């Protein structure tokens, strides 16, 4: 999380990518060395489920993510393989699948379909052998999907002689997730992956995509992530259902807040005036969203003022709201979030990502790191009979090629 040690961080990553290139050579044969790319994951500190409601979010890219090793071919075939999955895709660029297959490679394939469509290059584009891999827990709320999508866009734009412009990579990644895979996600994840800076969090206003980098005091603060081990696939409905509920809540609230262009524009007081219109379920969803906007702005002020205790309180209040109002938590995540607050030097903890499983993010004093993992493992094991992995992350500089 600190620009100090950045060289060491880069060296570690370089070594991992060298190993990944070795695996590429075992898979695809020796020959011209593969090009090596890295694309980070992300964690969101504040602004839970606000991006698709047009609100502010505060994510940061992580120093773990997707590895891409790519070697151009002389024909127009693409071969997609992964060190983390068994299935592979072998196809021609001039004869790409017309629909997703329900497999991991749908994400990079959607990006390739999009890039080709944009470029009108279907006939002339060269193919590639590609091996994906990485060190990010998959499907754990750390945006492994945006990481692989942005990484694929970056690598294939480079392959085809296009500048790996962040906005173009973000556009292709969003298209793949929304139009190809079918998750109605907001804009936060690819923005966080593509635009983050070391030692900073990203402040993104999702209504108009304005963003800023806010410094995170890396000498004082640290981010830990605890994986509950519970997984639920977003494309399978729960996430899209929350998106649909918010859309409906906004339609019903609109007459009371005519100025509002998105649900996040509606003041939280309008929800209290609309209990009948909304009914109990949509009241809960709209309460979470409108209060989360207030909390997220308060968290920004606290971060800028160096008030880490207040920032932590906002983070923990977000967890309670996700649990009680948005109903996307599970007992394992509640256990971790609660146990974290019992460790001295922890400022706040909340589930991160969409929920329904995945990880808890813990904001703590750097010097409080010692003993945190043991404390959380003990509490969790007592209730669930296993120990959750605990990671300490640094922030990251975004997608890049290692040469
Ligand atoms: C998932 C989505 C994001 C965002 C979060 C919830 O990670 O991909 O767009 O909606 O959930 O904040």
Coordinates of C-alpha atoms and ligand atoms in Angstrom, one line a residue:
X1 CA 0.0 0.0 0.0
X2 CA 3.0 2.3 0.0
X3 CA 4.9 3.8 -2.9
X4 CA 8.0 3.0 -0.7
X5 CA 8.8 -0.6 -1.5
X6 CA 7.3 -0.1 -5.0
X7 CA 10.4 -1.5 -6.6
X8 CA 10.4 -4.6 -4.5
X9 CA 6.7 -5.0 -5.2
X10 CA 7.4 -4.8 -8.9
X11 CA 10.3 -7.3 -8.7
X12 CA 8.0 -9.8 -6.9
X13 CA 5.4 -9.5 -9.6
X14 CA 8.0 -9.8 -12.3
X15 CA 9.2 -13.1 -10.8
X16 CA 5.6 -14.4 -10.8
X17 CA 5.2 -13.4 -14.5
X18 CA 8.5 -15.2 -15.4
X19 CA 7.1 -18.4 -13.8
X20 CA 3.8 -17.8 -15.7
X21 CA 5.7 -17.5 -19.0
X22 CA 7.4 -20.8 -18.2
X23 CA 4.0 -22.5 -17.8
X24 CA 3.1 -20.9 -21.1
X25 CA 6.1 -22.5 -22.7
X26 CA 5.1 -25.9 -21.3
X27 CA 1.5 -25.5 -22.5
X28 CA 2.2 -24.0 -26.0
X29 CA 5.8 -25.1 -26.7
X30 CA 9.0 -23.1 -26.8
X31 CA 9.5 -20.5 -29.5
X32 CA 9.4 -16.8 -29.4
X33 CA 9.0 -15.6 -25.8
X34 CA 5.5 -14.8 -24.8
X35 CA 4.5 -11.2 -24.0
X36 CA 3.7 -10.8 -20.3
X37 CA 0.9 -8.6 -18.9
X38 CA -0.5 -8.0 -15.4
X39 CA -4.0 -6.6 -14.5
X40 CA -4.9 -6.0 -10.9
X41 CA -8.0 -6.9 -8.9
X42 CA -9.8 -4.3 -6.8
X43 CA -11.4 -3.9 -3.4
X44 CA -14.1 -1.4 -2.7
X45 CA -13.9 0.5 0.6
X46 CA -17.1 2.5 0.4
X47 CA -20.1 2.9 -1.9
X48 CA -21.6 -0.6 -1.7
X49 CA -24.0 -1.2 -4.6
X50 CA -24.0 2.4 -5.5
X51 CA -22.3 2.2 -8.9
X52 CA -25.3 1.0 -10.9
X53 CA -27.4 3.5 -8.9
X54 CA -25.3 6.4 -10.1
X55 CA -23.6 7.1 -6.8
X56 CA -20.0 7.6 -5.5
X57 CA -17.6 4.7 -4.8
X58 CA -14.2 4.5 -3.3
X59 CA -12.3 1.4 -4.6
X60 CA -8.6 0.7 -4.8
X61 CA -6.6 -1.7 -7.2
X62 CA -4.8 -4.6 -5.5
X63 CA -1.3 -5.9 -6.0
X64 CA -2.8 -9.3 -6.9
X65 CA -4.6 -10.0 -10.1
X66 CA -4.5 -11.7 -13.5
X67 CA -1.4 -12.8 -15.4
X68 CA -1.6 -12.9 -19.2
X69 CA 1.1 -14.6 -21.3
X70 CA 0.4 -14.1 -25.1
X71 CA 2.3 -15.1 -28.2
X72 CA 1.1 -13.9 -31.6
X73 CA 0.3 -16.6 -34.2
X74 CA 0.7 -16.4 -37.9
X75 CA -2.9 -17.5 -38.6
X76 CA -6.1 -16.2 -37.2
X77 CA -6.7 -18.8 -34.5
X78 CA -7.0 -17.9 -30.8
X79 CA -6.2 -20.5 -28.2
X80 CA -7.3 -19.5 -24.6
X81 CA -6.1 -21.6 -21.7
X82 CA -5.8 -21.0 -18.0
X83 CA -3.6 -22.3 -15.2
X84 CA -6.7 -22.1 -12.9
X85 CA -9.3 -23.9 -15.1
X86 CA -9.4 -27.1 -17.2
X87 CA -11.5 -26.0 -20.2
X88 CA -9.8 -24.3 -23.1
X89 CA -11.2 -22.4 -26.1
X90 CA -9.8 -22.9 -29.6
X91 CA -11.4 -20.9 -32.3
X92 CA -10.8 -18.7 -35.4
X93 CA -11.2 -14.9 -35.2
X94 CA -13.2 -15.1 -38.4
X95 CA -15.5 -17.7 -36.9
X96 CA -16.0 -16.7 -33.2
X97 CA -18.7 -18.2 -31.1
X98 CA -22.0 -16.3 -31.3
X99 CA -22.9 -16.7 -27.7
X100 CA -21.3 -17.3 -24.3
X101 CA -20.7 -20.9 -23.2
X102 CA -21.1 -20.6 -19.4
X103 CA -17.4 -21.1 -19.0
X104 CA -14.5 -18.9 -17.5
X105 CA -13.3 -18.0 -21.1
X106 CA -16.6 -16.1 -21.8
X107 CA -15.1 -13.1 -20.1
X108 CA -11.9 -12.7 -22.3
X109 CA -13.8 -13.9 -25.3
X110 CA -16.5 -11.2 -24.9
X111 CA -13.7 -8.6 -24.9
X112 CA -12.1 -10.1 -28.0
X113 CA -15.5 -10.1 -29.8
X114 CA -16.0 -6.4 -28.8
X115 CA -12.5 -5.3 -29.8
X116 CA -12.9 -6.9 -33.2
X117 CA -16.4 -5.4 -33.7
X118 CA -15.0 -1.9 -32.9
X119 CA -12.0 -2.2 -35.1
X120 CA -13.8 -3.8 -38.1
X121 CA -10.6 -6.0 -38.3
X122 CA -12.3 -9.4 -38.4
X123 CA -10.6 -10.4 -41.6
X124 CA -7.0 -9.1 -41.0
X125 CA -6.5 -9.6 -37.2
X126 CA -3.8 -12.0 -36.2
X127 CA -4.5 -14.7 -33.6
X128 CA -2.6 -15.6 -30.5
X129 CA -1.9 -18.4 -28.0
X130 CA -2.9 -17.1 -24.6
X131 CA -2.4 -18.5 -21.1
X132 CA -4.3 -16.8 -18.2
X133 CA -3.5 -17.2 -14.6
X134 CA -3.0 -15.1 -11.5
X135 CA -2.9 -14.9 -7.7
X136 CA -6.3 -13.3 -6.9
X137 CA -9.0 -15.4 -5.2
X138 CA -11.6 -16.0 -8.0
X139 CA -15.2 -15.0 -7.6
X140 CA -14.5 -13.7 -4.2
X141 CA -15.7 -10.1 -4.6
X142 CA -12.2 -8.8 -5.6
X143 CA -13.3 -8.3 -9.2
X144 CA -11.5 -11.2 -10.8
X145 CA -13.8 -10.7 -13.8
X146 CA -13.0 -7.1 -14.4
X147 CA -9.3 -7.9 -13.9
X148 CA -9.3 -10.6 -16.6
X149 CA -11.5 -8.4 -18.9
X150 CA -9.3 -5.3 -18.6
X151 CA -6.2 -7.4 -18.9
X152 CA -7.5 -9.1 -22.1
X153 CA -8.4 -5.7 -23.6
X154 CA -4.9 -4.3 -22.7
X155 CA -3.1 -7.4 -24.1
X156 CA -5.1 -7.7 -27.4
X157 CA -5.1 -4.0 -28.1
X158 CA -1.3 -4.2 -27.7
X159 CA -1.2 -7.3 -30.0
X160 CA -3.2 -5.5 -32.7
X161 CA -1.0 -2.3 -32.5
X162 CA -3.6 -0.2 -30.7
X163 CA -2.6 2.0 -27.7
X164 CA -3.9 0.2 -24.6
X165 CA -5.9 3.3 -23.7
X166 CA -7.6 2.8 -20.3
X167 CA -11.0 4.1 -21.4
X168 CA -11.0 1.7 -24.4
X169 CA -10.1 -1.2 -22.1
X170 CA -12.8 -0.1 -19.7
X171 CA -15.4 0.0 -22.5
X172 CA -14.5 -3.4 -23.8
X173 CA -14.5 -4.9 -20.3
X174 CA -18.0 -3.5 -19.5
X175 CA -19.4 -4.7 -22.8
X176 CA -18.1 -8.2 -22.1
X177 CA -19.6 -8.4 -18.6
X178 CA -22.9 -6.8 -19.4
X179 CA -23.7 -7.7 -23.0
X180 CA -21.9 -11.0 -23.4
X181 CA -21.9 -12.6 -20.0
X182 CA -25.1 -10.9 -18.9
X183 CA -24.2 -9.4 -15.4
X184 CA -25.9 -6.0 -15.1
X185 CA -22.8 -4.6 -13.3
X186 CA -22.0 -0.9 -12.8
X187 CA -18.9 0.9 -13.9
X188 CA -16.8 0.7 -10.7
X189 CA -14.8 -2.5 -11.3
X190 CA -13.1 -1.8 -14.6
X191 CA -12.5 1.8 -13.7
X192 CA -10.8 0.7 -10.4
X193 CA -8.7 -1.9 -12.3
X194 CA -7.7 0.4 -15.1
X195 CA -7.2 3.8 -13.4
X196 CA -6.0 3.2 -9.8
X197 CA -2.7 4.6 -8.5
X198 CA -0.3 3.2 -5.8
X199 CA -0.9 4.8 -2.4
X200 CA -4.3 6.1 -3.4
X201 CA -7.9 5.1 -3.6
X202 CA -10.0 6.0 -6.5
X203 CA -13.0 8.4 -6.0
X204 CA -15.5 7.8 -8.8
X205 CA -18.8 9.5 -9.3
X206 CA -20.7 6.8 -11.2
X207 CA -23.4 9.1 -12.5
X208 CA -21.0 10.9 -14.9
X209 CA -17.7 8.9 -14.4
X210 CA -15.8 11.8 -13.0
X211 CA -12.9 10.5 -10.9
X212 CA -10.1 11.6 -8.6
X213 CA -7.2 9.9 -6.7
X214 CA -7.4 10.4 -3.0
X215 CA -4.2 9.6 -0.9
X216 CA -4.5 6.7 1.6
X217 CA -2.0 7.2 4.4
X218 CA 0.1 4.0 3.8
X219 CA 2.4 4.6 6.8
X220 CA -0.5 4.5 9.1
X221 CA -3.2 2.3 7.4
X222 CA -3.3 -1.2 6.0
X223 CA -6.0 -3.2 4.2
X224 CA -6.5 -6.9 5.0
X225 CA -8.9 -9.2 3.1
X226 CA -10.4 -12.3 4.6
X227 CA -11.9 -14.9 2.3
X228 CA -15.1 -16.5 3.7
X229 CA -14.7 -19.3 1.1
X230 CA -18.3 -19.0 0.1
X231 CA -19.0 -18.5 -3.6
X232 CA -22.1 -17.6 -5.5
X233 CA -22.0 -16.7 -9.2
X234 CA -23.2 -13.2 -10.0
X235 CA -24.6 -14.2 -13.4
X236 CA -26.9 -16.5 -11.6
X237 CA -29.5 -14.0 -10.6
X238 CA -29.1 -12.5 -7.1
X239 CA -27.1 -9.6 -8.3
X240 CA -29.3 -8.8 -11.2
X241 CA -32.3 -9.0 -8.9
X242 CA -30.9 -6.2 -6.7
X243 CA -30.3 -4.1 -9.8
X244 CA -33.9 -4.6 -10.8
X245 CA -35.2 -3.8 -7.3
X246 CA -33.3 -0.6 -7.3
X247 CA -34.7 0.3 -10.7
X248 CA -38.2 -0.3 -9.4
X249 CA -37.6 1.7 -6.2
X250 CA -36.3 4.6 -8.2
X251 CA -39.4 4.5 -10.5
X252 CA -41.7 4.6 -7.4
X253 CA -39.7 7.4 -5.6
X254 CA -39.3 9.6 -8.6
X255 CA -42.5 11.6 -8.2
X256 CA -41.3 12.6 -4.7
X257 CA -37.8 13.6 -6.0
X258 CA -38.4 15.0 -9.5
X259 CA -34.9 16.4 -9.8
X260 CA -33.3 13.0 -9.2
X261 CA -31.7 11.5 -12.4
X262 CA -30.6 8.3 -10.5
X263 CA -31.6 6.7 -7.3
X264 CA -28.5 8.0 -5.6
X265 CA -29.7 11.6 -6.2
X266 CA -32.8 11.0 -4.0
X267 CA -32.3 12.3 -0.5
X268 CA -32.7 9.6 2.2
X269 CA -35.6 11.6 3.7
X270 CA -37.7 10.9 0.6
X271 CA -37.7 7.2 1.4
X272 CA -39.4 7.9 4.8
X273 CA -42.2 9.7 2.8
X274 CA -42.7 6.8 0.5
X275 CA -43.1 3.8 2.7
X276 CA -46.4 2.9 1.2
X277 CA -45.4 3.4 -2.4
X278 CA -42.3 1.3 -1.9
X279 CA -43.6 -1.5 0.3
X280 CA -41.3 -3.2 2.9
X281 CA -38.7 -4.8 0.5
X282 CA -38.0 -1.8 -1.7
X283 CA -38.0 0.5 1.4
X284 CA -35.1 -1.5 2.7
X285 CA -33.2 -1.4 -0.6
X286 CA -33.8 2.3 -1.1
X287 CA -32.8 3.0 2.5
X288 CA -29.5 1.2 2.0
X289 CA -28.7 3.1 -1.2
X290 CA -29.6 6.6 -0.1
X291 CA -27.9 6.3 3.3
X292 CA -24.8 4.7 1.7
X293 CA -24.4 7.8 -0.4
X294 CA -24.3 9.9 2.7
X295 CA -22.0 7.5 4.4
X296 CA -19.6 7.4 1.4
X297 CA -19.4 11.2 1.3
X298 CA -18.7 11.2 5.1
X299 CA -16.0 8.6 4.6
X300 CA -14.3 10.7 2.0
X301 CA -14.3 13.7 4.3
X302 CA -12.9 11.5 7.1
X303 CA -10.2 10.1 4.8
X304 CA -9.1 13.6 3.7
X305 CA -9.2 14.8 7.3
X306 CA -7.0 11.9 8.5
X307 CA -9.9 10.8 10.8
X308 CA -9.3 7.0 10.4
X309 CA -11.6 6.1 13.3
X310 CA -14.5 7.8 11.6
X311 CA -13.6 6.3 8.2
X312 CA -13.7 2.9 9.9
X313 CA -17.1 3.6 11.5
X314 CA -18.5 4.3 8.1
X315 CA -17.1 1.1 6.7
X316 CA -18.6 -1.0 9.6
X317 CA -22.0 0.8 9.2
X318 CA -21.9 -0.2 5.6
X319 CA -21.6 -3.8 6.6
X320 CA -24.6 -3.6 8.9
X321 CA -26.7 -2.0 6.1
X322 CA -25.7 -4.7 3.6
X323 CA -26.6 -7.3 6.1
X324 CA -29.9 -5.9 7.3
X325 CA -31.3 -3.7 4.5
X326 CA -29.7 -4.9 1.3
X327 CA -29.6 -8.5 2.5
X328 CA -26.5 -9.7 0.6
X329 CA -24.5 -11.0 3.6
X330 CA -24.1 -14.5 4.9
X331 CA -23.3 -15.7 8.4
X332 CA -19.6 -16.4 7.6
X333 CA -19.1 -12.8 6.4
X334 CA -21.0 -11.4 9.5
X335 CA -18.7 -13.5 11.7
X336 CA -15.5 -12.2 10.2
X337 CA -16.7 -8.5 10.1
X338 CA -17.8 -8.7 13.8
X339 CA -14.6 -10.6 14.9
X340 CA -12.4 -8.1 13.2
X341 CA -13.8 -5.2 15.3
X342 CA -12.7 -7.1 18.4
X343 CA -9.0 -6.8 17.4
X344 CA -7.2 -3.7 18.7
X345 CA -6.2 -1.3 16.0
X346 CA -9.0 -2.3 13.6
X347 CA -10.9 0.7 12.4
X348 CA -13.7 -1.0 10.4
X349 CA -14.7 -4.1 8.4
X350 CA -17.3 -4.9 5.8
X351 CA -18.1 -7.4 3.1
X352 CA -16.8 -6.2 -0.2
X353 CA -18.0 -6.7 -3.8
X354 CA -21.5 -7.8 -4.5
X355 CA -21.9 -10.0 -1.4
X356 CA -23.6 -13.4 -1.2
X357 CA -20.2 -14.8 -0.1
X358 CA -16.7 -13.7 -1.0
X359 CA -14.5 -11.5 1.2
X360 CA -14.5 -9.1 4.1
X361 CA -12.2 -6.0 3.8
X362 CA -10.6 -4.8 7.1
X363 CA -9.1 -1.4 7.5
X364 CA -6.6 -1.3 10.3
X365 CA -3.6 0.4 11.7
X366 CA -0.4 -0.9 10.1
X367 CA 1.1 -1.7 13.5
X368 CA -2.0 -3.7 14.4
X369 CA -1.3 -6.3 11.8
X370 CA 0.4 -8.7 14.2
X371 CA -2.1 -11.2 15.5
X372 CA -5.0 -10.2 13.3
X373 CA -5.0 -13.4 11.2
X374 CA -4.7 -15.7 14.3
X375 CA -7.6 -13.8 16.0
X376 CA -9.9 -14.0 13.0
X377 CA -9.0 -17.6 12.2
X378 CA -9.7 -18.6 15.8
X379 CA -13.1 -16.9 15.9
X380 CA -14.1 -18.3 12.5
X381 CA -12.9 -21.8 13.3
X382 CA -15.0 -22.0 16.5
X383 CA -18.1 -21.4 14.5
X384 CA -17.5 -22.9 11.1
X385 CA -14.8 -25.5 11.8
X386 CA -12.3 -24.2 9.2
X387 CA -9.9 -21.3 8.9
X388 CA -10.4 -18.5 6.3
X389 CA -7.4 -17.2 4.3
X390 CA -6.2 -13.7 5.4
X391 CA -4.3 -11.6 2.9
X392 CA -2.6 -8.2 3.4
X393 CA -2.7 -6.1 0.2
X394 CA -0.9 -3.2 -1.2
X395 CA -2.4 -0.8 -3.8
X396 CA -1.4 -1.1 -7.4
X397 CA -0.6 0.9 -10.5
X398 CA -3.0 -0.7 -12.9
X399 CA -2.6 -2.9 -16.0
X400 CA 0.9 -3.1 -17.6
X401 CA 3.2 -5.1 -19.8
X402 CA 6.5 -6.5 -18.4
X403 CA 9.2 -6.6 -21.0
Ligands
LIG1 C1 -20.1 -6.2 -8.1 C2 -20.3 -5.4 -9.4 C3 -20.0 -4.0 -9.2 C4 -20.6 -3.4 -7.9 C5 -20.4 -4.3 -6.7 C6 -21.3 -3.8 -5.5 O1 -18.8 -6.3 -7.8 O2 -19.5 -6.0 -10.4 O3 -20.3 -3.2 -10.3 O4 -22.0 -3.2 -8.2 O5 -20.8 -5.6 -7.0 O6 -20.8 -2.6 -5.0

